[in-house]
PDB file of C-alpha atoms in Angstrom:
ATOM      1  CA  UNK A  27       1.993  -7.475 -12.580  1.00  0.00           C
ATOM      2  CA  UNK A  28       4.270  -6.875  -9.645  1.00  0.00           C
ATOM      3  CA  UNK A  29       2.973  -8.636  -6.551  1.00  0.00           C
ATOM      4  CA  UNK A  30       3.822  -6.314  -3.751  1.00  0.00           C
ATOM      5  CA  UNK A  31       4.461  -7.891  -0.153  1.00  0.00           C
ATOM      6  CA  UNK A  32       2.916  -5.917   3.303  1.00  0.00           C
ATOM      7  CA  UNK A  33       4.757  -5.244   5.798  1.00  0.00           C
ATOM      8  CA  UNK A  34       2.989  -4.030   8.758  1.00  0.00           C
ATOM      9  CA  UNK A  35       4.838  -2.061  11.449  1.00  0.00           C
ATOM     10  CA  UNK A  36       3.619  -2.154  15.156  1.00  0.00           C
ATOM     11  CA  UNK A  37       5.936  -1.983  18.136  1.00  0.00           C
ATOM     12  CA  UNK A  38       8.403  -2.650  15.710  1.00  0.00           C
ATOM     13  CA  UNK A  39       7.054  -6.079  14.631  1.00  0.00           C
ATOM     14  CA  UNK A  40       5.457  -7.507  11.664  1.00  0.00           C
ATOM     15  CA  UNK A  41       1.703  -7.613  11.949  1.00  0.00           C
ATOM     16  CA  UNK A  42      -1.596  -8.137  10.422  1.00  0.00           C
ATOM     17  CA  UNK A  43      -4.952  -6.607  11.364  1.00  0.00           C
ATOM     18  CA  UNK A  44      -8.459  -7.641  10.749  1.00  0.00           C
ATOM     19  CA  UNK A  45     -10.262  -4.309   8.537  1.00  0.00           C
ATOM     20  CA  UNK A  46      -7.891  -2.248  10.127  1.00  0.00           C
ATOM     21  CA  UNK A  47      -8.430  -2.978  13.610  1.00  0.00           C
ATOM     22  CA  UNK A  48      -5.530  -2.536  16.119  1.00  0.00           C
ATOM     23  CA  UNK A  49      -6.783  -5.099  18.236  1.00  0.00           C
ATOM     24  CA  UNK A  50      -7.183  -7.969  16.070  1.00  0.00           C
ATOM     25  CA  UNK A  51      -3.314  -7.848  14.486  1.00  0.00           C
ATOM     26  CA  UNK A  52      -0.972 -11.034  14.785  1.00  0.00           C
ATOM     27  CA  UNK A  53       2.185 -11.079  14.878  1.00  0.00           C
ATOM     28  CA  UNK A  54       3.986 -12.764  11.927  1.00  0.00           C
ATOM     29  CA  UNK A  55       7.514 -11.465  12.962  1.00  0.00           C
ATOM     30  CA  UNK A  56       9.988  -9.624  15.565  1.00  0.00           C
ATOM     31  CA  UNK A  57      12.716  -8.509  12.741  1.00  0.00           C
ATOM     32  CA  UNK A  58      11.025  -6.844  10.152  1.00  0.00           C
ATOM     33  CA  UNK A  59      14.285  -6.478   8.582  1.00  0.00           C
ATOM     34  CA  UNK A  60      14.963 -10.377   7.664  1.00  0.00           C
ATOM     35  CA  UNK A  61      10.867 -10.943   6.532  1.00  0.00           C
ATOM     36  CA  UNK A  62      12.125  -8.021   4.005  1.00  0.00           C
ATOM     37  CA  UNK A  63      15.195  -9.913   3.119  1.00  0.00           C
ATOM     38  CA  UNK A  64      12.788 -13.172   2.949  1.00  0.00           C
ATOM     39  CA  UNK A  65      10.131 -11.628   0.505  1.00  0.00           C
ATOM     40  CA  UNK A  66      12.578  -9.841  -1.801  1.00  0.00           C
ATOM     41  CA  UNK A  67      14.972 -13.686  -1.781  1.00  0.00           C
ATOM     42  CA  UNK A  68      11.566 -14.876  -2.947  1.00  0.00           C
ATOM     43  CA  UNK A  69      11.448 -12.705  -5.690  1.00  0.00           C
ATOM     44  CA  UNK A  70       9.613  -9.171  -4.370  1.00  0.00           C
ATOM     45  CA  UNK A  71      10.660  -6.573  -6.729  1.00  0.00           C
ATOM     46  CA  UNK A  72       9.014  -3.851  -4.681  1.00  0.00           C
ATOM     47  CA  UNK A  73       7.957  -3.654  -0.596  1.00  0.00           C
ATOM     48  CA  UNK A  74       4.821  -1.913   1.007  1.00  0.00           C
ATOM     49  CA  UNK A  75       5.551  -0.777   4.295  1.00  0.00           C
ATOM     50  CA  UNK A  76       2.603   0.845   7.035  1.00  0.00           C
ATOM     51  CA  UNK A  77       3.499   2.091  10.390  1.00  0.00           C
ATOM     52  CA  UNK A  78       0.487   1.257  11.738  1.00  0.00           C
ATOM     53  CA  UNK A  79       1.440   3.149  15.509  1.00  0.00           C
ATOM     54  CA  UNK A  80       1.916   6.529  12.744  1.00  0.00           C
ATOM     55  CA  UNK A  81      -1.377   5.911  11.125  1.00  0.00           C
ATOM     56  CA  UNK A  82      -3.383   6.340  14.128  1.00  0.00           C
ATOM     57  CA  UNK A  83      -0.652   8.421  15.667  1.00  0.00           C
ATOM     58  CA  UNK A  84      -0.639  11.020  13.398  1.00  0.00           C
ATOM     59  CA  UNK A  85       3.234  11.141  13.194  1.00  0.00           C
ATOM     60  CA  UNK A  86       6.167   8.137  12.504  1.00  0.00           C
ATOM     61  CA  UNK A  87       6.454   5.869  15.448  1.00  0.00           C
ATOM     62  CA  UNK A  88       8.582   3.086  13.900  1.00  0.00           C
ATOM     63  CA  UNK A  89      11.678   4.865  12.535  1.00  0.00           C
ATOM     64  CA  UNK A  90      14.026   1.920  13.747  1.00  0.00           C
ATOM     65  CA  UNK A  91      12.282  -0.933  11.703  1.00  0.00           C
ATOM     66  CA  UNK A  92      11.812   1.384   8.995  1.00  0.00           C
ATOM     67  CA  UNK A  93      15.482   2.416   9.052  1.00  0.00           C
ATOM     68  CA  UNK A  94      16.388  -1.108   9.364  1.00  0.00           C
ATOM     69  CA  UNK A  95      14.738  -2.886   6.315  1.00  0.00           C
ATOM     70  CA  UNK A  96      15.663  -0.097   4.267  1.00  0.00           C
ATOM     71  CA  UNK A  97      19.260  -1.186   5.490  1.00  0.00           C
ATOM     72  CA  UNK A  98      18.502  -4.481   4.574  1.00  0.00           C
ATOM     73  CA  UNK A  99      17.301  -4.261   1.032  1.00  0.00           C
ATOM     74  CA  UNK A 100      16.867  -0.897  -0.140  1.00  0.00           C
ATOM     75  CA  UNK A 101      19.909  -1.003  -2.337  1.00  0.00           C
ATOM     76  CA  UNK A 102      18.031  -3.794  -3.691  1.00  0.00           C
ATOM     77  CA  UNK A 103      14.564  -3.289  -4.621  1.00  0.00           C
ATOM     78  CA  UNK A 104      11.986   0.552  -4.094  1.00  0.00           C
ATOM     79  CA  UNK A 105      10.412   0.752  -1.280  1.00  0.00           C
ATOM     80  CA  UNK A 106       6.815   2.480  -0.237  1.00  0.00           C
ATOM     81  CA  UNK A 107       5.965   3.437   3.289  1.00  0.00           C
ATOM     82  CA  UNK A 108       2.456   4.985   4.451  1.00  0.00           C
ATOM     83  CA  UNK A 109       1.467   5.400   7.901  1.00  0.00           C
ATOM     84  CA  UNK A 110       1.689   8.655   9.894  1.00  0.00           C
ATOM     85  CA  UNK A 111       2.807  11.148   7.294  1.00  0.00           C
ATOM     86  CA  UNK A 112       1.405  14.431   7.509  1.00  0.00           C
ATOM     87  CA  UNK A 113       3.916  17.208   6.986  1.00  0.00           C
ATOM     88  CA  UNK A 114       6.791  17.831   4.180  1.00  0.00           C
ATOM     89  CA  UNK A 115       9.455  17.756   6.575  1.00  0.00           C
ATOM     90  CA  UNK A 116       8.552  13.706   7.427  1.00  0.00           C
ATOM     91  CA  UNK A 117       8.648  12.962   3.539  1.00  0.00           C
ATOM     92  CA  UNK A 118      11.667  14.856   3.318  1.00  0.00           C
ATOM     93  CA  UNK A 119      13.739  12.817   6.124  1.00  0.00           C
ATOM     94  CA  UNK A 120      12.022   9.239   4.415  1.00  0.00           C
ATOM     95  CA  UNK A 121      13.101  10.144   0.946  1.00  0.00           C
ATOM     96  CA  UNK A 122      16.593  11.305   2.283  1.00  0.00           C
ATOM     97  CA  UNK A 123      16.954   7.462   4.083  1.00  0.00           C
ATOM     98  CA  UNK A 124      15.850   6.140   0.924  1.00  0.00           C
ATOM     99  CA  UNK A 125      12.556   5.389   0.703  1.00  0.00           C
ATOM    100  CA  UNK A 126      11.072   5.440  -3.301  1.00  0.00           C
ATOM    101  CA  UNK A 127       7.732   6.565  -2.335  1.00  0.00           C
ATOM    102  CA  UNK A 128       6.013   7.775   0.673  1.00  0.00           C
ATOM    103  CA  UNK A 129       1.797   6.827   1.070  1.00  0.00           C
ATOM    104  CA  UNK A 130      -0.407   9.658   1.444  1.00  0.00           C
ATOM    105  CA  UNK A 131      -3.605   8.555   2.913  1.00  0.00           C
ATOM    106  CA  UNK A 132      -5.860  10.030   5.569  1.00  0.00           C
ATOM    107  CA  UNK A 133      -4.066  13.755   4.751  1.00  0.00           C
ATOM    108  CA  UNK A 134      -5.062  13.663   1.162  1.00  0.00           C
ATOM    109  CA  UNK A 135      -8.167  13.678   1.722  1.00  0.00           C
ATOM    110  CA  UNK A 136      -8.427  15.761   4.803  1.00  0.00           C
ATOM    111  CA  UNK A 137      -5.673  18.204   4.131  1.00  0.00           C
ATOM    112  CA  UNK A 138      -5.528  18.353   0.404  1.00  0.00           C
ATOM    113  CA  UNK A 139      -3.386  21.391   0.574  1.00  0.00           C
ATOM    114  CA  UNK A 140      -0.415  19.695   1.706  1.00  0.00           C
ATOM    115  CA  UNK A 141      -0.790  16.439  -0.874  1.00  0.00           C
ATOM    116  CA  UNK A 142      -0.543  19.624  -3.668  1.00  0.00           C
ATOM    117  CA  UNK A 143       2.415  20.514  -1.877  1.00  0.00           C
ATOM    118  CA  UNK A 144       3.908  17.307  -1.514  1.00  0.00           C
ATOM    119  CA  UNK A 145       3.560  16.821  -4.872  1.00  0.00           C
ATOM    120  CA  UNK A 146       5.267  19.917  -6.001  1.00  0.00           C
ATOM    121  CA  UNK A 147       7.915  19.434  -3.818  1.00  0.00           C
ATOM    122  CA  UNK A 148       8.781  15.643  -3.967  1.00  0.00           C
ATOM    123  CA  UNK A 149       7.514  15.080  -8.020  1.00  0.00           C
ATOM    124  CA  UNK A 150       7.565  11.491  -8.659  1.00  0.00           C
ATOM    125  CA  UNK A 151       7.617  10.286  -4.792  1.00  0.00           C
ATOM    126  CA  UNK A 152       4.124  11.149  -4.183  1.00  0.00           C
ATOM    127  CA  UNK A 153       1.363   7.944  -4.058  1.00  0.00           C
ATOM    128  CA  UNK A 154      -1.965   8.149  -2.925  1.00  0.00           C
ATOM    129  CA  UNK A 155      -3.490   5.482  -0.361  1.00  0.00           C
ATOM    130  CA  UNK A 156      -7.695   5.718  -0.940  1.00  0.00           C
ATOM    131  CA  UNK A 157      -9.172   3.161   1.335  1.00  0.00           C
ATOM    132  CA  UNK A 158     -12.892   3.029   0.241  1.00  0.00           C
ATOM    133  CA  UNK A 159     -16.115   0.611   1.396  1.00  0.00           C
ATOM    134  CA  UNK A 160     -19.291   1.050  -1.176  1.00  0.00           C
ATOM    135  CA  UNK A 161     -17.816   3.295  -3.308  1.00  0.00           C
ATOM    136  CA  UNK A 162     -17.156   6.147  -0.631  1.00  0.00           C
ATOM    137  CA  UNK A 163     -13.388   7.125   1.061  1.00  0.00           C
ATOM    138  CA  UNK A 164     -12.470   6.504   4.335  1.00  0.00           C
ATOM    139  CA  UNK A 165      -9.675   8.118   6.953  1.00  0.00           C
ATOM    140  CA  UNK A 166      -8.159   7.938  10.063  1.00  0.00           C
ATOM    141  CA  UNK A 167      -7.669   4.096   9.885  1.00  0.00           C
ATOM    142  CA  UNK A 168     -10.650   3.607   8.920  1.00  0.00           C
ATOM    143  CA  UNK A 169     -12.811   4.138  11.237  1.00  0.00           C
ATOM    144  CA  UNK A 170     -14.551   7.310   9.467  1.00  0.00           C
ATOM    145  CA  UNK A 171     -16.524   6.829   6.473  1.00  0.00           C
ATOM    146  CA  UNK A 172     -16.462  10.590   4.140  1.00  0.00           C
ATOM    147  CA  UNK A 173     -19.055  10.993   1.294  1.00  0.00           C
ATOM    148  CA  UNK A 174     -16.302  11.622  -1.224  1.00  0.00           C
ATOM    149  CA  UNK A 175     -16.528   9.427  -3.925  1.00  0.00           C
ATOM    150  CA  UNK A 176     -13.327   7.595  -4.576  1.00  0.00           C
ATOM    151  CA  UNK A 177     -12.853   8.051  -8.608  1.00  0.00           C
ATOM    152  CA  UNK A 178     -13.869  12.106  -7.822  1.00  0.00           C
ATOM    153  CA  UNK A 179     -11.051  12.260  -5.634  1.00  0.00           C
ATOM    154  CA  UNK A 180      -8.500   9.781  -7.442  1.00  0.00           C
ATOM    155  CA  UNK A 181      -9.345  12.600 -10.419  1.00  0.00           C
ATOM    156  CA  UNK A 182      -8.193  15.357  -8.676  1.00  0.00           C
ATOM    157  CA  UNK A 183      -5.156  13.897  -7.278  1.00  0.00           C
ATOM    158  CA  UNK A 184      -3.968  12.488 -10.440  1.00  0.00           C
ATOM    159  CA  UNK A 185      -4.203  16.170 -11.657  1.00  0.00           C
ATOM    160  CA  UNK A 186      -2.076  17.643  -8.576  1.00  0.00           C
ATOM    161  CA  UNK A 187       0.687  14.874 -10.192  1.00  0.00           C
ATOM    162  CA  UNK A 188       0.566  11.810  -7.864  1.00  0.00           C
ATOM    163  CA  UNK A 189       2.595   9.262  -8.948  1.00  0.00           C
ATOM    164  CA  UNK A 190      -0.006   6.209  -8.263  1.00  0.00           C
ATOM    165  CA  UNK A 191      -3.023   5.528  -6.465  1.00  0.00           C
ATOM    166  CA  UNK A 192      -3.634   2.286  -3.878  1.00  0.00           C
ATOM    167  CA  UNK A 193      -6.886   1.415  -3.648  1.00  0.00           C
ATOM    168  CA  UNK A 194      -7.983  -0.709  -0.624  1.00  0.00           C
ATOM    169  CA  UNK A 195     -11.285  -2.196  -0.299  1.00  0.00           C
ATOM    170  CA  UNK A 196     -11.840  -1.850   3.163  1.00  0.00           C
ATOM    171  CA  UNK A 197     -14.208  -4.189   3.950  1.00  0.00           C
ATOM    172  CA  UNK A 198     -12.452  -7.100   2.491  1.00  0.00           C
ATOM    173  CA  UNK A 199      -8.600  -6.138   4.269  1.00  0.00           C
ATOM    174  CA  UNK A 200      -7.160  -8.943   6.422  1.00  0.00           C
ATOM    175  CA  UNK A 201     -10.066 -11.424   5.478  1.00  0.00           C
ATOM    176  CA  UNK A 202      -9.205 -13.580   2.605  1.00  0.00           C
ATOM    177  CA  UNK A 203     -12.312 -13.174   0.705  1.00  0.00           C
ATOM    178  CA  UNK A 204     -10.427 -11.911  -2.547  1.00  0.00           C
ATOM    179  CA  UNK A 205      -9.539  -8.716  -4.262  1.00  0.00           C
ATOM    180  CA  UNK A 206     -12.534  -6.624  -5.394  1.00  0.00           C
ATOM    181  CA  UNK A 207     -11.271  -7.094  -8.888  1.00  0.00           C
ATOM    182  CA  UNK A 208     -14.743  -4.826 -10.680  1.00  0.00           C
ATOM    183  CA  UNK A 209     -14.486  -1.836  -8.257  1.00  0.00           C
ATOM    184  CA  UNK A 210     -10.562  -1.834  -8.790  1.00  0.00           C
ATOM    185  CA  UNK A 211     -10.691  -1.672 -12.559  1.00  0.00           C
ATOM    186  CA  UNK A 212     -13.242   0.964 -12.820  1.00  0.00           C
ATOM    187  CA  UNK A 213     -11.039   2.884 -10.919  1.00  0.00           C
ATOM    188  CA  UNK A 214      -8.533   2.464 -13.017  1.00  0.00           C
ATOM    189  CA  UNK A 215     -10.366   2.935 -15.894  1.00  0.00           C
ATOM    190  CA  UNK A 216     -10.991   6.430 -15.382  1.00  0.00           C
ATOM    191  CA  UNK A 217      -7.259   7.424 -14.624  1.00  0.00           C
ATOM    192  CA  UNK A 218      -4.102   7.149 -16.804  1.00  0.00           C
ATOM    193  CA  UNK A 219      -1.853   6.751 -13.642  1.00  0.00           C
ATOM    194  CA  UNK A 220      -1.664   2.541 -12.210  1.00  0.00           C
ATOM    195  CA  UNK A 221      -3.503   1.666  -9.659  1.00  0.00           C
ATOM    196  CA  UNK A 222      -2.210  -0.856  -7.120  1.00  0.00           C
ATOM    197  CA  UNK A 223      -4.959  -3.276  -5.794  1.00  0.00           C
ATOM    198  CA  UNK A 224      -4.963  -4.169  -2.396  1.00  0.00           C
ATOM    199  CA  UNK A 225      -7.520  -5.115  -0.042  1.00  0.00           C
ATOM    200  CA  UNK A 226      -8.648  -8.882   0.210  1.00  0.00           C
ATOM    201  CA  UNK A 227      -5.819 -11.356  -1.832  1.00  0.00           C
ATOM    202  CA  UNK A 228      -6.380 -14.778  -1.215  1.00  0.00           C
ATOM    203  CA  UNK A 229      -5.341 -17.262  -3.446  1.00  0.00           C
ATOM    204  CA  UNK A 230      -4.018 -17.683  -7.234  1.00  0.00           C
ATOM    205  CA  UNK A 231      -7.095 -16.731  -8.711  1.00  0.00           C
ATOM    206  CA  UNK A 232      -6.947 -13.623  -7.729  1.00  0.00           C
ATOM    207  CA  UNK A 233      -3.798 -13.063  -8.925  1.00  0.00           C
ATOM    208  CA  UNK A 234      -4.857 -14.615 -12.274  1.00  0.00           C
ATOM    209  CA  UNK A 235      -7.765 -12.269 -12.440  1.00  0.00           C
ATOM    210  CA  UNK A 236      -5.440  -9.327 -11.662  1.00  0.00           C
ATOM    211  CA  UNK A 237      -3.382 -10.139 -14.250  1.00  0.00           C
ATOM    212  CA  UNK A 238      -6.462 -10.605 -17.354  1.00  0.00           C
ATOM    213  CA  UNK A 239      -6.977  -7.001 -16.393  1.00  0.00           C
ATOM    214  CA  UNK A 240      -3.862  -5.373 -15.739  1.00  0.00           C
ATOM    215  CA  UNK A 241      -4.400  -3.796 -19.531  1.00  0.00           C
ATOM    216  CA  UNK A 242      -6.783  -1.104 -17.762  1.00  0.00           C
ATOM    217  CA  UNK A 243      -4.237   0.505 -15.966  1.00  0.00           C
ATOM    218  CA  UNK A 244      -3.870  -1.840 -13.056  1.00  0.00           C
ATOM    219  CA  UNK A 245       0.018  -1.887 -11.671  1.00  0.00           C
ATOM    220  CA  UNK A 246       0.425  -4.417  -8.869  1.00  0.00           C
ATOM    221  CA  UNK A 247      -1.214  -5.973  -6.209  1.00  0.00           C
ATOM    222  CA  UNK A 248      -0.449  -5.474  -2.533  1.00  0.00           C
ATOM    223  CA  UNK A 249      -0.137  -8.984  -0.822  1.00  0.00           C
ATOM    224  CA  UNK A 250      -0.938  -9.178   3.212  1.00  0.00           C
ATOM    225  CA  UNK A 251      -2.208 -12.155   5.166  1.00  0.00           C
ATOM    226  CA  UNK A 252      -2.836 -14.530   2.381  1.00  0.00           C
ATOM    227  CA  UNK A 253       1.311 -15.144   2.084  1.00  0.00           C
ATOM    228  CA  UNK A 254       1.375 -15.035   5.924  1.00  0.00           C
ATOM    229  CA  UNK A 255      -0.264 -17.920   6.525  1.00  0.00           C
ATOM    230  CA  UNK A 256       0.321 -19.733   3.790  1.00  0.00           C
ATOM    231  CA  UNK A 257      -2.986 -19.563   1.896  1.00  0.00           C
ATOM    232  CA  UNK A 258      -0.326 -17.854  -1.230  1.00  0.00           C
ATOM    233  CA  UNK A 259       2.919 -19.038  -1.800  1.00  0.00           C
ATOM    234  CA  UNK A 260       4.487 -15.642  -2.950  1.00  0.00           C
ATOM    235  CA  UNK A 261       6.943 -17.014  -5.584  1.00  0.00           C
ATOM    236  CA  UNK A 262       4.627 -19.354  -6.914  1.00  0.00           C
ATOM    237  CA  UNK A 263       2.181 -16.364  -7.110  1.00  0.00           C
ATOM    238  CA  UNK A 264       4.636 -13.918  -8.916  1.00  0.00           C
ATOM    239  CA  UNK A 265       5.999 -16.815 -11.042  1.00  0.00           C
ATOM    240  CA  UNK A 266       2.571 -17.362 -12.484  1.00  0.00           C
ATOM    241  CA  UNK A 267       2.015 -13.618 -12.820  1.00  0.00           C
ATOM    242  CA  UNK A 268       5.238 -13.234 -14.381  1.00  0.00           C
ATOM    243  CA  UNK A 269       4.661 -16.126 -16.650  1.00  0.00           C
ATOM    244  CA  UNK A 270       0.510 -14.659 -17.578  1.00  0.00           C
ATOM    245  CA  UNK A 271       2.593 -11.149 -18.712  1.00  0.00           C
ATOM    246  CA  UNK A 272       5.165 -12.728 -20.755  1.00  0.00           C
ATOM    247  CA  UNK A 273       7.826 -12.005 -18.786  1.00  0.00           C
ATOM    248  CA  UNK A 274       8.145 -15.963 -17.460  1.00  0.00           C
TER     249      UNK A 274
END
């Protein structure tokens, strides 16, 4: 179970929001370069980046941080980026800096078009972000709920040749009130590509609940506010996941 640390991109610092809101989000850092260096020295095998400005932008608006951490560690560990991408030419230009993956969220599911071309084009660099409350997708940071129903669409996508999908419980983001361990696995259950649980990580438990269950097809777990403040202690955490898998 790889426990996969956040970092969120606004103005160029390290943030986190509330359920996605852009005006609860606290600053954790002004050098998102060195909280990279800090979460891979503590034993990140893999970073989650979101330009939050792109998200609601529409397009990249935090090339410099992005540029910089991948500076900073990308010869070291794969990075993921989502936030703002909408057109081939953006996931071109990431991949080309050296990005492993680029996050397809909001587009997928309102442009599913260009997520078939993306995944044509860029085979193997393509991962879906579904961010879903009660069972049904939502886009454009959240603040629309669709009727699609997440495992319909997850389906599909895995068909078109994604290479993952991250599933976000939106209603339990930024809060600390734990993963949403059932809705994750059934997810998972019906696909044969991982799924990377996110939304809601508080505490060891839920990283030792991840892990009874990472069987089902269940690939990592992103980590946000919990190892912010201090609720997780990330080493610890992937220590104990690490030692739960057999590979402690």
């Amino acid at each position: 179970m790889q426990l996969i640390p956040a970092i969120d991109l606004k103005d160029g610092h390290c943030v986190r929001l509330k359920q996605g809101d852009m005006d609860q989000a606290t600053t954790f850092g002004e050098d998102p370069a060195a909280m990279a260096r800090k979460w891979v020295d503590e034993g990140a095998r893999r970073l989650h980046l979101v330009d939050l400005n792109g998200a609601f932008a529409g397009k990249p608006k935090n090339h410099g941080a992005v540029k910089a951490i991948l500076a900073e560690v990308g010869e070291d560990i794969p990075v993921q980026l989502g936030g703002g991408i909408r057109d081939l030419d953006t996931i071109e230009q990431y991949i080309d800096a050296g990005l492993r993956w680029v996050i397809i969220g909001t587009a997928a599911v309102k442009n599913p078009g260009f997520l078939k071309e993306a995944c044509i084009a860029f085979g193997g660099h393509i991962i879906v972000g579904l961010d879903a409350k009660d069972g049904k997708v939502a886009t454009d940071g959240w603040s629309k709920l669709t009727g699609h129903e997440v495992l319909d669409l997850a389906r599909k996508f895995e068909d078109w040749g994604v290479e993952s999908i991250i599933y976000t419980d939106i209603g339990r983001d930024g809060m600390l009130t734990g993963i949403n361990v059932e809705a994750t696995v059934r997810l998972a259950q019906g696909l044969s590509i991982p799924v990377i649980a996110s939304g809601g990580l508080s505490s060891m438990a839920d990283v030792e609940a991840l892990c009874a269950v990472e069987g089902e097809g269940i690939g990592g777990v992103i980590c946000g506010r919990a190892i912010y403040t201090g609720a997780l202690d990330f080493a610890a955490a992937q220590a104990r996941a690490d030692a739960l898998n057999g590979r402690g």
